[in-house]
XYZ file of C-alpha atoms in Angstrom:
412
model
C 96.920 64.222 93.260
C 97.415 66.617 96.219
C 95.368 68.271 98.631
C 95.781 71.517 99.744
C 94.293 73.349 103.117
C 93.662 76.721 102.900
C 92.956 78.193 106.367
C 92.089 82.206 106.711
C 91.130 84.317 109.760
C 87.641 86.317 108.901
C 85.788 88.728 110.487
C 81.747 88.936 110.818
C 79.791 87.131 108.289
C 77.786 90.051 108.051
C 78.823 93.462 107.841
C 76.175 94.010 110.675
C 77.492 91.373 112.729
C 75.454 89.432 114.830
C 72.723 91.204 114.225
C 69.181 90.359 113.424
C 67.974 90.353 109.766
C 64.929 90.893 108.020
C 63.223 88.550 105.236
C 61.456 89.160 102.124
C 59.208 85.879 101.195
C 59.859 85.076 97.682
C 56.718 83.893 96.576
C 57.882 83.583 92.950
C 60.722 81.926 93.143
C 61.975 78.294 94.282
C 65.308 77.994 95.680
C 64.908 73.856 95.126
C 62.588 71.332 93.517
C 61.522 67.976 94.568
C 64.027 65.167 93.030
C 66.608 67.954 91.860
C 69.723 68.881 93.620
C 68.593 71.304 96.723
C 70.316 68.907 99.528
C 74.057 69.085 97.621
C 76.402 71.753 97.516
C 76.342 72.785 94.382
C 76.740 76.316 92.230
C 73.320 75.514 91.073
C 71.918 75.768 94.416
C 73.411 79.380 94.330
C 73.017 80.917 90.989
C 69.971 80.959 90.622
C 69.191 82.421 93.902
C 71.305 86.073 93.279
C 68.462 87.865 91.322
C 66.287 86.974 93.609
C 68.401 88.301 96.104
C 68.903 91.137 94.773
C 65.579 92.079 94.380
C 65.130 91.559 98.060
C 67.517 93.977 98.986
C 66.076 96.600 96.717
C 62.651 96.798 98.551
C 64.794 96.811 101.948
C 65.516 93.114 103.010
C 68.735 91.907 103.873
C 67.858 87.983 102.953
C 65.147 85.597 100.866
C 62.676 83.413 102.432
C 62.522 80.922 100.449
C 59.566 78.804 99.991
C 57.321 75.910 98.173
C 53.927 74.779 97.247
C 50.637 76.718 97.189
C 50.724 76.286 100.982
C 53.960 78.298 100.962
C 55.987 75.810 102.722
C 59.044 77.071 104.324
C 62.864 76.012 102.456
C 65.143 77.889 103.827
C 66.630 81.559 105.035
C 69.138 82.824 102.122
C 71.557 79.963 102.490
C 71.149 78.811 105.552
C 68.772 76.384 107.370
C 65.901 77.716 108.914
C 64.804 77.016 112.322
C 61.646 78.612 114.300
C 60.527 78.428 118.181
C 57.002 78.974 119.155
C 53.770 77.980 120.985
C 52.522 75.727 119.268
C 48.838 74.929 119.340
C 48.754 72.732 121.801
C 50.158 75.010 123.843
C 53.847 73.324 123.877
C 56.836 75.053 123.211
C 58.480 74.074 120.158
C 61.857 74.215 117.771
C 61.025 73.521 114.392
C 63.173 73.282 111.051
C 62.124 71.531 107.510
C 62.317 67.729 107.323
C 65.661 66.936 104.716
C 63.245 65.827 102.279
C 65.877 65.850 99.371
C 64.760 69.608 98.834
C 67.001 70.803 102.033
C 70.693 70.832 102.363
C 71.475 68.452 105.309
C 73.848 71.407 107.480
C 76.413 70.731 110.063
C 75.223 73.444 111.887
C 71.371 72.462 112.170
C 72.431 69.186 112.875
C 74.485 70.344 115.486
C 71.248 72.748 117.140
C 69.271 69.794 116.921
C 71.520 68.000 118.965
C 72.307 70.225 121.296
C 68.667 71.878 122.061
C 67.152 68.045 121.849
C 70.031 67.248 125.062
C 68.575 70.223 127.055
C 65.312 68.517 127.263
C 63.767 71.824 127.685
C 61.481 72.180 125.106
C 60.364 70.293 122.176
C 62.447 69.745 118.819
C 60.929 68.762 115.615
C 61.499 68.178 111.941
C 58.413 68.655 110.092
C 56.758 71.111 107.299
C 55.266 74.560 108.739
C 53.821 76.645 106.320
C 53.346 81.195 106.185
C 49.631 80.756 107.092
C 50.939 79.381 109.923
C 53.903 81.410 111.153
C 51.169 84.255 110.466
C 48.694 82.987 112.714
C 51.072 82.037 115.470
C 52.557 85.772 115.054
C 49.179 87.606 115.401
C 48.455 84.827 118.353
C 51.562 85.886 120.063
C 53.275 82.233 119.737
C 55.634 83.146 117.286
C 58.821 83.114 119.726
C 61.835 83.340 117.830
C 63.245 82.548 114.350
C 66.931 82.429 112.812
C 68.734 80.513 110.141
C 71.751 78.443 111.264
C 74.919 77.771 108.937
C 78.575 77.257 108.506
C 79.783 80.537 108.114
C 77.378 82.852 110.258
C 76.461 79.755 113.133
C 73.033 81.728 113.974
C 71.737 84.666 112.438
C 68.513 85.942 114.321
C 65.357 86.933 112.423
C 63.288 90.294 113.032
C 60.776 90.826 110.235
C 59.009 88.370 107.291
C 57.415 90.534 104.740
C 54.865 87.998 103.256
C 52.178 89.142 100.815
C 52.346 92.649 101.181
C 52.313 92.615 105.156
C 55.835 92.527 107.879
C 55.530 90.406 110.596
C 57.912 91.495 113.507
C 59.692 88.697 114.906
C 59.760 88.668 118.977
C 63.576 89.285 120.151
C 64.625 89.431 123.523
C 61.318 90.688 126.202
C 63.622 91.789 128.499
C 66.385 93.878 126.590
C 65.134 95.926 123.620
C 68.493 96.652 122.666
C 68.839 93.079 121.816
C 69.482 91.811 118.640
C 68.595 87.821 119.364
C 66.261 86.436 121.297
C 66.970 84.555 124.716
C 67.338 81.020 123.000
C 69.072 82.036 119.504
C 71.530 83.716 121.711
C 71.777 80.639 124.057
C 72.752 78.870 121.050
C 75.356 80.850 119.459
C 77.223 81.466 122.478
C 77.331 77.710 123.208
C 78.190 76.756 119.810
C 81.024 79.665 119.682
C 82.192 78.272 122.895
C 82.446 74.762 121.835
C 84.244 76.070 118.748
C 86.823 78.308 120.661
C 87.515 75.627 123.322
C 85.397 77.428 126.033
C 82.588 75.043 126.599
C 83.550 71.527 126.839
C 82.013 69.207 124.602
C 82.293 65.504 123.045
C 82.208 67.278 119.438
C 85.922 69.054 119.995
C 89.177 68.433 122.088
C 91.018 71.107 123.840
C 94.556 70.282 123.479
C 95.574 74.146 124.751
C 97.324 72.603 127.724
C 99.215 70.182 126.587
C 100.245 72.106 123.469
C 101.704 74.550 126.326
C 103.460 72.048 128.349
C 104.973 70.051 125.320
C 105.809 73.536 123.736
C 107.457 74.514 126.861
C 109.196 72.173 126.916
C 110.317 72.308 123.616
C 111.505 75.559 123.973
C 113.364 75.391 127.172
C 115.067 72.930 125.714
C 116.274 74.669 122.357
C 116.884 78.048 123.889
C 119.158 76.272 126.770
C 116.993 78.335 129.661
C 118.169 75.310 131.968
C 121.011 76.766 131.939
C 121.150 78.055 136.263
C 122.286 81.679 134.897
C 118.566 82.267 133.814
C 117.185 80.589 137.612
C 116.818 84.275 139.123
C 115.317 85.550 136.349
C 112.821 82.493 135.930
C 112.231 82.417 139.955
C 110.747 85.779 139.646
C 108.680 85.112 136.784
C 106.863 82.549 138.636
C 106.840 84.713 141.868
C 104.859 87.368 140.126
C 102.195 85.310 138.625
C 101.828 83.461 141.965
C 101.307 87.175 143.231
C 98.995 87.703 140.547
C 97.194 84.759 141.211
C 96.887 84.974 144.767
C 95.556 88.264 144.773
C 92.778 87.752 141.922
C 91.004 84.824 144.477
C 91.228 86.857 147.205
C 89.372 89.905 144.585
C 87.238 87.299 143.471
C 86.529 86.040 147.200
C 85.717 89.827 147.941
C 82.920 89.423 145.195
C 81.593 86.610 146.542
C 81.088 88.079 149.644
C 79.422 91.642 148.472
C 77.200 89.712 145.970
C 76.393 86.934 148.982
C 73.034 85.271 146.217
C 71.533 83.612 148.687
C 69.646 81.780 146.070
C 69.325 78.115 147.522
C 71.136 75.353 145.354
C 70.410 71.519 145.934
C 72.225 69.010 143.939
C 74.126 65.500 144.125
C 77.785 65.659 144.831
C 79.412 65.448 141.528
C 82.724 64.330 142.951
C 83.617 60.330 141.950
C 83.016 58.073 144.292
C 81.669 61.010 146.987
C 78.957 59.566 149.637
C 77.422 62.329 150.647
C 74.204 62.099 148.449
C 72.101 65.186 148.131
C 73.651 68.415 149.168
C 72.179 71.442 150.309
C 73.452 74.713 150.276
C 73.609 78.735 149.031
C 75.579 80.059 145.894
C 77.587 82.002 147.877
C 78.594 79.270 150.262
C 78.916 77.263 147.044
C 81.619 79.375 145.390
C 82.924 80.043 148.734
C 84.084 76.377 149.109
C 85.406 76.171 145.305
C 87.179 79.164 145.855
C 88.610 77.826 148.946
C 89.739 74.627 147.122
C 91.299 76.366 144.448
C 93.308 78.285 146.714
C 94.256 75.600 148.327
C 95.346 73.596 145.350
C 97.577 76.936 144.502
C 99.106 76.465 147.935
C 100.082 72.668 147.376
C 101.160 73.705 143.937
C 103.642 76.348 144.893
C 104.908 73.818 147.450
C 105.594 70.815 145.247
C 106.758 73.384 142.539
C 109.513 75.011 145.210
C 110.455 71.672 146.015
C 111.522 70.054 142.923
C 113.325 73.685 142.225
C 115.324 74.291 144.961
C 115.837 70.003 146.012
C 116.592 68.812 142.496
C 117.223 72.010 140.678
C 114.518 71.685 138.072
C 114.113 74.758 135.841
C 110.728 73.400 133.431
C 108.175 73.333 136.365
C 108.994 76.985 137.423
C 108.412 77.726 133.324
C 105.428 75.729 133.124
C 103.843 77.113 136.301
C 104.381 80.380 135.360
C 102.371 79.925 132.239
C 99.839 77.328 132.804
C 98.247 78.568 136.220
C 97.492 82.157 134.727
C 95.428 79.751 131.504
C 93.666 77.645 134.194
C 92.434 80.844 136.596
C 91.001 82.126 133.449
C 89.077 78.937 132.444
C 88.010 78.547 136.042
C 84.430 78.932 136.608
C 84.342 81.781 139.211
C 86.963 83.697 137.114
C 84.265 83.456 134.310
C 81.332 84.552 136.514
C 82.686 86.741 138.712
C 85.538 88.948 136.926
C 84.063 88.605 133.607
C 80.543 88.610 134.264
C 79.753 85.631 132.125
C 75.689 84.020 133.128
C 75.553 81.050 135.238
C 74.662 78.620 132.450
C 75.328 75.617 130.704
C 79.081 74.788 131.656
C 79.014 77.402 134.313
C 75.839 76.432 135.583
C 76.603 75.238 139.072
C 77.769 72.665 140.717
C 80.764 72.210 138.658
C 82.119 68.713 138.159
C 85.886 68.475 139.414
C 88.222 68.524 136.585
C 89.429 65.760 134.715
C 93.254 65.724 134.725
C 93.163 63.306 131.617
C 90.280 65.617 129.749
C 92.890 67.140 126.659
C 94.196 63.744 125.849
C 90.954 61.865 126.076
C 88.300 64.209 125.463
C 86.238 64.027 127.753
C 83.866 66.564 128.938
C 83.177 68.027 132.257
C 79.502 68.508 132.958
C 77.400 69.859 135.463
C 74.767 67.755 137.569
C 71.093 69.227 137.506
C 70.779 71.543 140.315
C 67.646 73.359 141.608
C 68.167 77.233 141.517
C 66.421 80.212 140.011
C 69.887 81.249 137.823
C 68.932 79.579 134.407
C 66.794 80.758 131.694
C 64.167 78.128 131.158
C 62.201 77.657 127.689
C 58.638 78.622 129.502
C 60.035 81.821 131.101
C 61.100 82.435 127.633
C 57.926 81.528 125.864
C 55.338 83.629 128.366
C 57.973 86.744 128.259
C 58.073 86.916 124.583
C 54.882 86.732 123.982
C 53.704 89.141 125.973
C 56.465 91.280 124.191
C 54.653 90.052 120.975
C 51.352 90.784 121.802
C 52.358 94.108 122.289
C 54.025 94.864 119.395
C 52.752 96.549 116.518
C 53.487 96.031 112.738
C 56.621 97.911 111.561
C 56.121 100.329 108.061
C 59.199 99.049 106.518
C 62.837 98.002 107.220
C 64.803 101.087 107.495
C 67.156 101.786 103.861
C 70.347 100.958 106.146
C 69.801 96.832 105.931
C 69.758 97.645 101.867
C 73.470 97.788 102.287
C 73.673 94.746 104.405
C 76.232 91.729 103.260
C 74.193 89.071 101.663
C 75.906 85.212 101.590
C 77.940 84.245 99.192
C-alpha cells in the first residue's frame, strides 16, 4: 500500500472572504441523530445536508443552522462547529459550543478555540446545550455578543443574522467599527490562529523551523555554487553592507516613531529576563520600546563586529551570506517592527513586555511569552461585552439579507 500527500495552495474559503454570513434555521431538517454517525467524517454527514442548503440560499442565506429537538437545540453552522459569546444570565460573559454528545463532529479547530480562549482566562468557556428560545431572548436582551462557526478549511467564519421562525436576528459585530465584518473576539481568534499557522505567533501547537531552514540552506548553497570562492568576497561584502544600511536606518525610523507617538500609558510588570533580580518594574511604553530598541541596536552593533571579524581574520565567506539574509527575517519578526512599521495591535505575542528570545526556540519549540502587564492597550472580554451590547440594543431588525449572499460559496 502507499500513501500519497497531496498539498495545494487555496485562496478564501468563501468567495466573500472573511466575511460575516447569515443563517437560515432549518427547522425541518436534522443534520445528525442521536446514536448515528454525526461525530465521523463521513459522505453521509454531507449528502444529506445539500438540499437543505440549497434551499437556504434561495430565500437569501449563505449557510444552515442546523438544529434538534422541540427545544430547537443548536448542532452546528453548515459544516462547521458552532460557537456563541454572550451575557449570560447571570450576568457572566460566556463562550459556548454544543457538548460532543455523539451528534457533533469532534473539530480540530473548536478544540483548538477552546484551548486557546480557556488559557486567556478572560471570560468563561463552556460546553453545554443552548437552545433558539434562548439565543432569542439573549438577542432582544442585548447579551447576544457574538457568534461564528469554526472549522478546518475557513478557521472562523463570523455570524450576522439567524432567521428563525419567520423573524432575523442581527448578530452584534464589532461596536466600534461598522465596517467590520467580525466582532472584537472572533477576530481575536482568527488572527491568532492564522498566526500560529503561518509561524507568526509562537505557540506549543507548531515549530518555526524558518531560521534554521535558512542557515542550513545557506549553507547548502554556498557550498554547491562554490561562492567561497574569494572572487565573489566584494560582491558578498556589499551585500551585507547594504542590508546593515538597511537595517540601521529602519531602528533609527522606528526610534523616530517611538518618539512622535511617546504613549505614555504606564506599564508595570515582572522582569521577564532569566534569572533577572529586579522584581517588579515600573515604567512607560515609550520608555519601554525605547530600551528594546536600544538593545536591538546594540545587538546589531556586536553582530556586525563579530561578523567583520571572522571575515576579514579568518576569511570566512558563510557568515557575511547568512547575515545578509537572516537579520533582514529577524527585524521583521521583531516586535516593534510589527507595531510600529506595520501597525499590528499590541496583543497577545506583541503584548508587552516581551520575553527575550530563545536562541534554542526552532529546534526545541519552545514558545516565547509575555508576562501579565498592567496597561490600558488590550481588549478585555467586559469592554467587549458592555460595547456590544449597547451596539445591540440599538440595533433594529434587518428586512432581509440582501440577494448578493445568494451567490455566496457554500462548503463543500
Amino acid at each position: 500500500a502507499m500513501l500519497y500527500v497531496i498539498a495545494s495552495p487555496c485562496g478564501p474559503y468563501f468567495k466573500t472572504g472573511f466575511k460575516a454570513v447569515s443563517l437560515y434555521c432549518d427547522e425541518t431538517n436534522v443534520r445528525a441523530w442521536p446514536g448515528g454517525v454525526g461525530n465521523r467524517k463521513l459522505g453521509a454527514n454531507y449528502a444529506p445536508s445539500v438540499g437543505p442548503q440549497v434551499a437556504a440560499e434561495k430565500k437569501g442565506y449563505q449557510q444552515v443552522l442546523w438544529t434538534i429537538g422541540e427545544d430547537h437545540e443548536l448542532m452546528e453552522v453548515g459544516t462547521m462547529n458552532l460557537l456563541v459569546l454572550w451575557r449570560n444570565e447571570q450576568g457572566e460573559v460566556e463562550l459556548i459550543t454544543p457538548p460532543l454528545d455523539g451528534t457533533i463532529l469532534p473539530g480540530v479547530t473548536r478544540d483548538s478555540i477552546l484551548e486557546l480562549t480557556r488559557s486567556w482566562g478572560e471570560f468563561k468557556v463552556s460546553e453545554r446545550k443552548i437552545n433558539m428560545k434562548q439565543i432569542t431572548k439573549a438577542c432582544d436582551e442585548g447579551r447576544l455578543l457574538e457568534v461564528f462557526g469554526a472549522g478546518t478549511a475557513c478557521v472562523v467564519t463570523p455570524v450576522k443574522c439567524i432567521h428563525f421562525q419567520g423573524k432575523d436576528y442581527n448578530i452584534p459585530l464589532d461596536p466600534n467599527n461598522p465596517e467590520s465584518q467580525a466582532g472584537p473576539i472572533t477576530n481575536r481568534i482568527y488572527q491568532t490562529l492564522f498566526g500560529i499557522q503561518y509561524g507568526e505567533v509562537p505557540s506549543k501547537w507548531s515549530v518555526v523551523i524558518t531560521q534554521m531552514a535558512i542557515i542550513f540552506g545557506t549553507m547548502h548553497v554556498v557550498k554547491k555554487a562554490g561562492l567561497e570562492n574569494p572572487e565573489y568576497a566584494p560582491i558578498i561584502r556589499t551585500a551585507y553592507a547594504t542590508v546593515t544600511a538597511v537595517i540601521v536606518a529602519l531602528t533609527f525610523y522606528i526610534k523616530t516613531l517611538i518618539q512622535q507617538k511617546n504613549d505614555s500609558t504606564e506599564l508595570e510588570y515582572d522582569d521577564p529576563t532569566p534569572g533577572s533580580d529586579q522584581g517588579r518594574i515600573k515604567t512607560t511604553v515609550a520608555k519601554y520600546d525605547l530600551g528594546e530598541l536600544s538593545k536591538l541596536q546594540k545587538s546589531t552593533l556586536f553582530t556586525v563586529a563579530i561578523v567583520g571579524f571572522m571575515h576579514f581574520k579568518f576569511g570566512y565567506i558563510q557568515p557575511l551570506i547568512l547575515q545578509s539574509l537572516l537579520p533582514l527575517l529577524n527585524l521583521y519578526k521583531n516586535q516593534l517592527f510589527q507595531i510600529y512599521v506595520l501597525g499590528k495591535p499590541a496583543v497577545d505575542s506583541l503584548q508587552r513586555p516581551w520575553v527575550p528570545e530563545n536562541p534554542f526556540a526552532a529546534l526545541t519549540g519552545a514558545a516565547n511569552t509575555a508576562n501579565p502587564a498592567v496597561t490600558s492597550s488590550s481588549t478585555t472580554a467586559a469592554t467587549v461585552a458592555e460595547e456590544s451590547a449597547d451596539a445591540s440594543r440599538s440595533s433594529t431588525d434587518s428586512a432581509g439579507s440582501s440577494d448578493s449572499e445568494k451567490n455566496a460559496n457554500k462548503e463543500d
